[in-house]
Short mmCIF file of C-alpha atoms in Angstrom, two decimals:
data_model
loop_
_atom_site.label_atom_id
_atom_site.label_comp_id
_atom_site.label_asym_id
_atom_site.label_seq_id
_atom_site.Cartn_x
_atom_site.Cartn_y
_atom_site.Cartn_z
CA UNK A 1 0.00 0.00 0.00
CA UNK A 2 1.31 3.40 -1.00
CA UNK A 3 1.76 6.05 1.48
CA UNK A 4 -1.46 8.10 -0.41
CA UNK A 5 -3.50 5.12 0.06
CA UNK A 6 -2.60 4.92 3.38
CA UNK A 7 -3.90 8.47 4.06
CA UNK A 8 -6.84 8.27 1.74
CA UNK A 9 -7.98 5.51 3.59
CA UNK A 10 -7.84 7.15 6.54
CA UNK A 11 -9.54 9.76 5.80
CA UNK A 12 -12.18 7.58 5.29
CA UNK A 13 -12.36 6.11 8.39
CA UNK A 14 -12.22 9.21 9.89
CA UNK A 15 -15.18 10.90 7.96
CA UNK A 16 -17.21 7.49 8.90
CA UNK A 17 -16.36 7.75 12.64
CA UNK A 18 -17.36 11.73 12.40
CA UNK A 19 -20.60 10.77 10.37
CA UNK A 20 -20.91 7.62 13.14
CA UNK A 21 -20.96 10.00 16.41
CA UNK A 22 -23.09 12.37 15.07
CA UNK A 23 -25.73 9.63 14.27
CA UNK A 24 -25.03 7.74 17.63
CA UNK A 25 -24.28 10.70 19.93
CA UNK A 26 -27.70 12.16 20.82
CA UNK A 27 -29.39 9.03 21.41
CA UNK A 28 -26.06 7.89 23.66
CA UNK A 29 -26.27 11.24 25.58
CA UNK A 30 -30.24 11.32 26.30
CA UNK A 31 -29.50 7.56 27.31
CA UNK A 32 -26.58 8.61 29.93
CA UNK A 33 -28.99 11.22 30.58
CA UNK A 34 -31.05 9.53 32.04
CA UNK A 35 -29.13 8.12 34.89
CA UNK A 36 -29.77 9.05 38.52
CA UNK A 37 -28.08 12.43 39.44
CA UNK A 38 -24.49 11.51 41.21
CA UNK A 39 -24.24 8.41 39.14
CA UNK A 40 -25.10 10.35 35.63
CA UNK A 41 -22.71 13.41 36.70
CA UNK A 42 -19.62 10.84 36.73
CA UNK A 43 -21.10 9.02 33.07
CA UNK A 44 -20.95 12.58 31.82
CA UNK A 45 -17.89 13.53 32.85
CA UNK A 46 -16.33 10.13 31.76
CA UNK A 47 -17.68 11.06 28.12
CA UNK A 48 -16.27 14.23 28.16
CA UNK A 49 -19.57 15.99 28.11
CA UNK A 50 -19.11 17.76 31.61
CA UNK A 51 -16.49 19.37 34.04
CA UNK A 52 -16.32 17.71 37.08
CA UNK A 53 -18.64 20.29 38.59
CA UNK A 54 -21.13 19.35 36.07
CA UNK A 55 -20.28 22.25 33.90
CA UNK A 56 -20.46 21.95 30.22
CA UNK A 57 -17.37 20.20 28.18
CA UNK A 58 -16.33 20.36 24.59
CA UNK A 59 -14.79 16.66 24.16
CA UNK A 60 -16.59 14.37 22.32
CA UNK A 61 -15.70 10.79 24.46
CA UNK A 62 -13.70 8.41 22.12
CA UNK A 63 -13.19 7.63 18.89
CA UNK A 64 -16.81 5.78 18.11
CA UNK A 65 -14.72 2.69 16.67
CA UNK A 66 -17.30 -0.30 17.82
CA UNK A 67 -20.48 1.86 17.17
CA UNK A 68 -19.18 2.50 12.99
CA UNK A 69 -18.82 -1.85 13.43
CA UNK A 70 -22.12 -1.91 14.19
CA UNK A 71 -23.42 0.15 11.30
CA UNK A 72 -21.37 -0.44 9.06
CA UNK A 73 -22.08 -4.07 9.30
CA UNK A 74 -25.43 -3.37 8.89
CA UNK A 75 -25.39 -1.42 5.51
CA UNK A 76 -22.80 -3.85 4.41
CA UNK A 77 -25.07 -7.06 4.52
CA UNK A 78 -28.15 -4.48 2.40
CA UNK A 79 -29.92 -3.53 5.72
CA UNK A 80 -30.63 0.31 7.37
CA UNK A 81 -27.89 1.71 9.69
CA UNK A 82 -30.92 3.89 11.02
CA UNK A 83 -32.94 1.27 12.78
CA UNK A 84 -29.42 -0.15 14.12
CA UNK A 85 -28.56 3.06 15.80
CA UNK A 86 -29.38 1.33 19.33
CA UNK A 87 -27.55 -1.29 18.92
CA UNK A 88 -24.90 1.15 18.38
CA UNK A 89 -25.44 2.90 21.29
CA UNK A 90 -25.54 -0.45 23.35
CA UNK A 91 -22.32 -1.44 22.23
CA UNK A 92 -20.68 1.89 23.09
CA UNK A 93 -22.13 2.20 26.44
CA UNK A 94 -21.00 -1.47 27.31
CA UNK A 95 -17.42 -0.40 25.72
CA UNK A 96 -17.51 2.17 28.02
CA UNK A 97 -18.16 0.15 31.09
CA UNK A 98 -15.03 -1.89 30.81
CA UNK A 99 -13.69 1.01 30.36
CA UNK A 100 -14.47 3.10 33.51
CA UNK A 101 -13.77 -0.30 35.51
CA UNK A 102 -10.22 -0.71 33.85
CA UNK A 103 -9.09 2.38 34.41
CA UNK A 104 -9.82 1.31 38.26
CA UNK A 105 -8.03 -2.03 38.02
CA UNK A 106 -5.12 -0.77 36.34
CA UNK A 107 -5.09 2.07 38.46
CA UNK A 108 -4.64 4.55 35.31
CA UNK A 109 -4.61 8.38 36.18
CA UNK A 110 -5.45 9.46 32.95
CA UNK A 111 -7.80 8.75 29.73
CA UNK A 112 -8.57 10.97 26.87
CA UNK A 113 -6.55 13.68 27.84
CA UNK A 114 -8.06 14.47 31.04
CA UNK A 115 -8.14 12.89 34.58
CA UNK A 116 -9.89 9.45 35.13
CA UNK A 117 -13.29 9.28 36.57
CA UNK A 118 -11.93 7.12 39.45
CA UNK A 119 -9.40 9.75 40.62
CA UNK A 120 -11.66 12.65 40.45
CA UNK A 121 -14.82 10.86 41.96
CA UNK A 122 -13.36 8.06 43.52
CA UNK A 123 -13.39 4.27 43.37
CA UNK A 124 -16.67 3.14 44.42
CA UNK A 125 -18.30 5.61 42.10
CA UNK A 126 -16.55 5.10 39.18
CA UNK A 127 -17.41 1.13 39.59
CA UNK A 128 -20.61 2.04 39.79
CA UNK A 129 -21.31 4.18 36.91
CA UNK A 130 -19.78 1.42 34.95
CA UNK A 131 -22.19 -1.28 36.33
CA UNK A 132 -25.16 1.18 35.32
CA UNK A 133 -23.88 2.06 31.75
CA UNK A 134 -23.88 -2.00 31.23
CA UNK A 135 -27.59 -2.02 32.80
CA UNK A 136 -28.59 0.61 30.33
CA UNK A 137 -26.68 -1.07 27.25
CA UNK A 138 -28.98 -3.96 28.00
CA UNK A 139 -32.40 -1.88 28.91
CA UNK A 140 -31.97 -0.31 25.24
CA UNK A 141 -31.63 -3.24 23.38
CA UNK A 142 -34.63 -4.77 25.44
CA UNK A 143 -36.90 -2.19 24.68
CA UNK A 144 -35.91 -2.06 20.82
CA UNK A 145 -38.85 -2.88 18.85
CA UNK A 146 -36.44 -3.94 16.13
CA UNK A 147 -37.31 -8.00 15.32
CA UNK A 148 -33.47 -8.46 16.23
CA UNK A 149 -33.33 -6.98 19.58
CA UNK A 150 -34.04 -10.28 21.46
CA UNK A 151 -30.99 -12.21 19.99
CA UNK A 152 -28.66 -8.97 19.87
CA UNK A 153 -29.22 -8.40 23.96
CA UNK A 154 -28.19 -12.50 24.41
CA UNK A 155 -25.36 -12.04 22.61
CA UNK A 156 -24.23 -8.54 23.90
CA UNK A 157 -24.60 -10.54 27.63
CA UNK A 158 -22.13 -13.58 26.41
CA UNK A 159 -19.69 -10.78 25.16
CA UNK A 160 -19.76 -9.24 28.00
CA UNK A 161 -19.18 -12.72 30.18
CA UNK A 162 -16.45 -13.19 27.88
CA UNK A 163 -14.79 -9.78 28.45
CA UNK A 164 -15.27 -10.60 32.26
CA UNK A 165 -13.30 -13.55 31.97
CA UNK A 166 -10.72 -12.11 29.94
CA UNK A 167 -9.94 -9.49 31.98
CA UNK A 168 -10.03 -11.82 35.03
CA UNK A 169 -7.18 -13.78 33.18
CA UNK A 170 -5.24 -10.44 32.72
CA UNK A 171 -5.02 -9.67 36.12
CA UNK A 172 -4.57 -12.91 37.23
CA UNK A 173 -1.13 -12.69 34.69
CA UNK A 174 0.46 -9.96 37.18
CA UNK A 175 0.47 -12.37 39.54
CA UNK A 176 2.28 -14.48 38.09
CA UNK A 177 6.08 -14.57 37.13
CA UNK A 178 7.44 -12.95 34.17
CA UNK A 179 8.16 -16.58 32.30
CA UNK A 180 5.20 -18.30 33.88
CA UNK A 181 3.00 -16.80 31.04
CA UNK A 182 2.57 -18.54 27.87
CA UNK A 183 2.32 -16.51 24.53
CA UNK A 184 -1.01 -18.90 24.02
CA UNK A 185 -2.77 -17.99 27.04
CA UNK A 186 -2.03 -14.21 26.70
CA UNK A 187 -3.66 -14.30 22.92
CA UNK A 188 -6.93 -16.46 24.19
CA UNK A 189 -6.92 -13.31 26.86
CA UNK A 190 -6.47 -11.10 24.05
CA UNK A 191 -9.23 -12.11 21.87
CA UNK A 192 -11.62 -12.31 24.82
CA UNK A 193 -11.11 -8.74 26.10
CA UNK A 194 -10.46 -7.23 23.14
CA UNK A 195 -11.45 -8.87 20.02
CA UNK A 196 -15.28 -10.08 21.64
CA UNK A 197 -16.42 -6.84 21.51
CA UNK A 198 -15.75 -5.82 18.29
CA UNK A 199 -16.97 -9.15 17.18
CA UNK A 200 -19.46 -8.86 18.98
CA UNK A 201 -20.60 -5.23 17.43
CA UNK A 202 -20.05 -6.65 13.86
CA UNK A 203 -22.83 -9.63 14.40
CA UNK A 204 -25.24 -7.56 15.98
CA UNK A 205 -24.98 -5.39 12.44
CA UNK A 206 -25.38 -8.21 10.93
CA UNK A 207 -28.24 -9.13 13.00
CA UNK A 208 -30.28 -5.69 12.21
CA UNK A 209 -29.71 -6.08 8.70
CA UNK A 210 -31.43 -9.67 9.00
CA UNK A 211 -28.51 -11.82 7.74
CA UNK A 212 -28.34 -15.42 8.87
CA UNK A 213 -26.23 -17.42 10.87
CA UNK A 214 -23.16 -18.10 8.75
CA UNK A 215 -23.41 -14.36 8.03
CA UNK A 216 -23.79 -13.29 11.79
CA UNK A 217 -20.71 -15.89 12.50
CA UNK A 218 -18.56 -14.75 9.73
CA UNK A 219 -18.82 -11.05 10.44
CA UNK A 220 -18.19 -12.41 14.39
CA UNK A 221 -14.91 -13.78 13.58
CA UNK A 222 -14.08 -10.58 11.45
CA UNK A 223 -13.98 -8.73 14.25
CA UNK A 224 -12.64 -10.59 16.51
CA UNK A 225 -9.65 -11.00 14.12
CA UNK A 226 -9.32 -7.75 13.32
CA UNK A 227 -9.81 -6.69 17.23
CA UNK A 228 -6.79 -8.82 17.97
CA UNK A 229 -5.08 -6.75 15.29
CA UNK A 230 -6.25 -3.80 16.77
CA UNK A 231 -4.92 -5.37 20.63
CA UNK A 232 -1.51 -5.95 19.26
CA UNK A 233 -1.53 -2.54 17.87
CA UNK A 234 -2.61 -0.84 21.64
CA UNK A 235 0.27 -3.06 23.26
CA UNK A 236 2.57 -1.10 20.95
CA UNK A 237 1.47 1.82 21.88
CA UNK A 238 1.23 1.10 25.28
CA UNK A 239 5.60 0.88 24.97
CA UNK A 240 6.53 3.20 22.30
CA UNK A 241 3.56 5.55 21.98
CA UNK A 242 4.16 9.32 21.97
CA UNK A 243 2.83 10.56 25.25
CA UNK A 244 1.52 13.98 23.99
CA UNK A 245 -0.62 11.80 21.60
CA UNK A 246 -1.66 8.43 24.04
CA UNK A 247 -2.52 10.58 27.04
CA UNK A 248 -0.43 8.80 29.23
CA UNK A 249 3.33 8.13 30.24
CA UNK A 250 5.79 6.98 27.49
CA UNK A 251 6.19 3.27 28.70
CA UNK A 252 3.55 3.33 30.81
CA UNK A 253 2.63 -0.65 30.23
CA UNK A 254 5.96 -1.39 31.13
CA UNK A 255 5.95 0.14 34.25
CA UNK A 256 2.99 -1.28 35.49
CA UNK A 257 4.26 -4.86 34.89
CA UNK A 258 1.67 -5.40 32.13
CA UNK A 259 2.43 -8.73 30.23
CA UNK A 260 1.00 -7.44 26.91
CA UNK A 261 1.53 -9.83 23.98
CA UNK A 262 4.59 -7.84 22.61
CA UNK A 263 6.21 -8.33 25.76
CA UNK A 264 4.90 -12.16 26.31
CA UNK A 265 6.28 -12.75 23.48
CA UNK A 266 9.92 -11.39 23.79
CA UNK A 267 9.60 -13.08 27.30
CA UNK A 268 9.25 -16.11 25.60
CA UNK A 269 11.85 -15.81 22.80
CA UNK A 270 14.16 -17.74 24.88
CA UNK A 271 16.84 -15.08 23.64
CA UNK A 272 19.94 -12.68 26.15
CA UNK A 273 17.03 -9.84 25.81
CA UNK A 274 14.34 -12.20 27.21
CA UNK A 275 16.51 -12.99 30.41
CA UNK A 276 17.02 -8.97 30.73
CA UNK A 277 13.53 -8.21 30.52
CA UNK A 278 12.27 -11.02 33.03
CA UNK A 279 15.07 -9.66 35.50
CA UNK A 280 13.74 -6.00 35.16
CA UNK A 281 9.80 -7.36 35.84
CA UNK A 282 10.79 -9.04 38.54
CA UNK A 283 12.02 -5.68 40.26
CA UNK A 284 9.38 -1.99 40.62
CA UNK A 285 10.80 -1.06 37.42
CA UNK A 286 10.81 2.49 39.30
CA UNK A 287 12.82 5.07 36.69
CA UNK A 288 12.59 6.01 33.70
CA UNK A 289 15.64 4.52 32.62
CA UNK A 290 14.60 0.82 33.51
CA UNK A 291 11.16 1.50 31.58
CA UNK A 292 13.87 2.61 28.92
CA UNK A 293 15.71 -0.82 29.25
CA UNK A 294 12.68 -2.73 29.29
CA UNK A 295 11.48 -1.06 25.67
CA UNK A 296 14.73 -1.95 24.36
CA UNK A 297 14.55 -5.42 25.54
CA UNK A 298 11.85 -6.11 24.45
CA UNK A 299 12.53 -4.68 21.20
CA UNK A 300 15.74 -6.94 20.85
CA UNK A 301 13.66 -9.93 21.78
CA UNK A 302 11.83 -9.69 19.14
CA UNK A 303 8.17 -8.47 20.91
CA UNK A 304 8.14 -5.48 18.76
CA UNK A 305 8.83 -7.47 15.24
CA UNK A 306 6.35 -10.39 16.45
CA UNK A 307 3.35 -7.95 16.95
CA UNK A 308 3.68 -5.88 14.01
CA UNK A 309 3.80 -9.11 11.85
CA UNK A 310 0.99 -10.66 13.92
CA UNK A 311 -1.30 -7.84 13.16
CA UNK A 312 -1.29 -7.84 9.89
CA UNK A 313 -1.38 -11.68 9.64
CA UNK A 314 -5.00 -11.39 12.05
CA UNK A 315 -5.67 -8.27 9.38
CA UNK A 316 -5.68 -10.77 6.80
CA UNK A 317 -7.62 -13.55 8.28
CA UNK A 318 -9.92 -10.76 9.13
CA UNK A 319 -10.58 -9.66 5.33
CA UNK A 320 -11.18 -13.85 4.78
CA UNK A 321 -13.66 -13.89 7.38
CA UNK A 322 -15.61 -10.28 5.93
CA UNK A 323 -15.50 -12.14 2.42
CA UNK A 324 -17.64 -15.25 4.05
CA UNK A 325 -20.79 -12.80 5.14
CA UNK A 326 -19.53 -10.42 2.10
CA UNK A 327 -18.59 -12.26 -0.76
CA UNK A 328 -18.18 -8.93 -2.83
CA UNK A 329 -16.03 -6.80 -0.46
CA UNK A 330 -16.75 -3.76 -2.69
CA UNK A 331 -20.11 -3.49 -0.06
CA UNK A 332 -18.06 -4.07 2.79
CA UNK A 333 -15.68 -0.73 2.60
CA UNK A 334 -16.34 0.88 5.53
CA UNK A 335 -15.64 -1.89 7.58
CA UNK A 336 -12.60 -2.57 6.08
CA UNK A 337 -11.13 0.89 6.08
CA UNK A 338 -12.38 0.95 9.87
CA UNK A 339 -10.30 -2.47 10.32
CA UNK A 340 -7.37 -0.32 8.25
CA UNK A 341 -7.89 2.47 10.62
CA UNK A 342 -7.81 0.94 14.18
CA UNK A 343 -4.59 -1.37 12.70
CA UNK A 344 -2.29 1.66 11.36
CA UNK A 345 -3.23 4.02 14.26
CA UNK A 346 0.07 5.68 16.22
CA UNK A 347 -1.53 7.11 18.54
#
């Protein structure tokens, strides 16, 4: 791919997101909106809609990836994004509960720029808001009309069992020594906390636009491939992304121990670099120089080279699975230059 392709193509994704937040957004914020008082002043906040005092914002609360899954999936397969735009909204607001209760568990400071909801509001609060965004990701799909509802809510549920259990398994990883890991398990953690949910967005699309099982299956594994592309893209970042851009500390996976498949990997590369790297996560990895050393290691282990490849190996299985539900991928564009997006991100 040329370097103008590249661009073009993400300009596309990025006029798709733009065009998918201002179809999602109002019925997202009325639905947040509708929250109890202390518990809807910490939803707002967390979507960049409101100060901390309840004053108005001006962000706009992520990047609307899974949502644009969920519609574009739908047009792609012949049916109307418009009578998905709930299912949209269900999928963001259950996004956005992992999200308020990972910042907790991985005790991150910051998100989007700005302060996470957990250190301005507390603990207890910020679990809670994330427990009622899931409640009202369900409510909405239960009270769709649309013919699909029924099966979209049962399968939004499993996702989000699945994402429980994957995120169990990543913090059960930190306890656990730095070669004690295997590159398998960390991938099956992967695609369950990452990859389900973005699967998981693409079959209800599919479901709204009426498709049947293989369809709803195909466009499943789509994005849970190209979710694990997008997962091995984050864990990059997560090492070498540029601070000013990420939000958050150069390195700042590193320092908190995370074993993130670039770094499971290296671990496991049996090579000089691997033995460095356990040595430094077996210590607080405390200074900036160590969270240096550690980049480098894993670098030289391989970890870097290993994800890059692997992403655009799950890219690939990705487009296989799209052409399964989609035999002529000409329909299927906008998911594909989303899946180009989220996989050539630096940020």
């Amino acid at each position: 791919m040329t370097i103008t392709e590249g661009q073009t193509e993400g300009h596309e994704a990025a006029g798709l997101l733009e065009r998918t937040r201002t179809a999602v957004n109002p019925q997202l914020r009325s639905t947040v909106e509708s929250l109890p008082g202390s518990i809807r002043r910490v939803a707002m906040y967390h979507f960049g809609w409101e100060h901390p005092d309840g004053t108005p914002a001006a962000a706009q609360g992520g990047k609307a990836i899974r949502p644009a899954l969920v519609l574009a999936a739908t047009r792609a397969l012949g049916g109307d994004p418009k009578g998905a735009v709930r299912a949209a909204v269900a999928v963001e607001l259950a996004h956005n509960f992992t999200l308020l209760h990972d910042d907790v568990i991985d005790e991150d400071a910051t998100r989007r720029h700005r302060p996470t909801a957990w250190t301005v509001f507390g603990t207890p609060d910020a679990i809670i808001a994330g427990d009622a965004m899931l409640a009202l990701a369900l409510r909405l799909l239960s009270e769709d009309p649309h013919p699909a509802s029924a099966a979209a809510s049962a399968r939004l549920a499993a996702c989000v069992i699945e994402l429980c259990a994957g995120q169990q398994a990543d913090c059960s990883f930190e306890e656990r020594g730095p070669l004690e890991v295997s590159l398998e398990e960390c991938l099956v953690m992967a695609t369950a906390k990452t990859g389900a949910l973005l699967g998981c967005a693409c079959a209800l699309g599919a479901l709204y636009a009426g498709a049947g099982e293989e369809e709803v299956a195909a466009m499943d594994a789509f994005g849970r491939e190209a979710g694990l592309a997008f997962q091995l893209i984050d864990d990059l970042i997560g090492i070498w992304g540029d601070p000013d851009r990420t939000g958050k500390p150069a390195g700042a996976d590193l320092s908190a121990h995370k074993k993130s498949l670039p770094v499971v990997a290296a671990l496991c590369s049996g090579t000089p670099a691997a033995e460095e790297l356990a040595a430094l996560y077996r210590g607080p990895m405390a200074t900036p120089d160590e969270v240096r050393r550690a980049a480098e290691a894993v670098d030289r282990a391989g970890g870097r080279d290993w994800a890059q490849t692997g992403a655009a190996d799950r890219m690939s299985r990705a487009v296989n699975q799209l052409s399964r539900a989609v035999p002529d991928l000409g329909a299927a564009g906008d998911l594909l230059a989303l899946a180009e997006f989220v996989t050539r991100r630096n940020k």
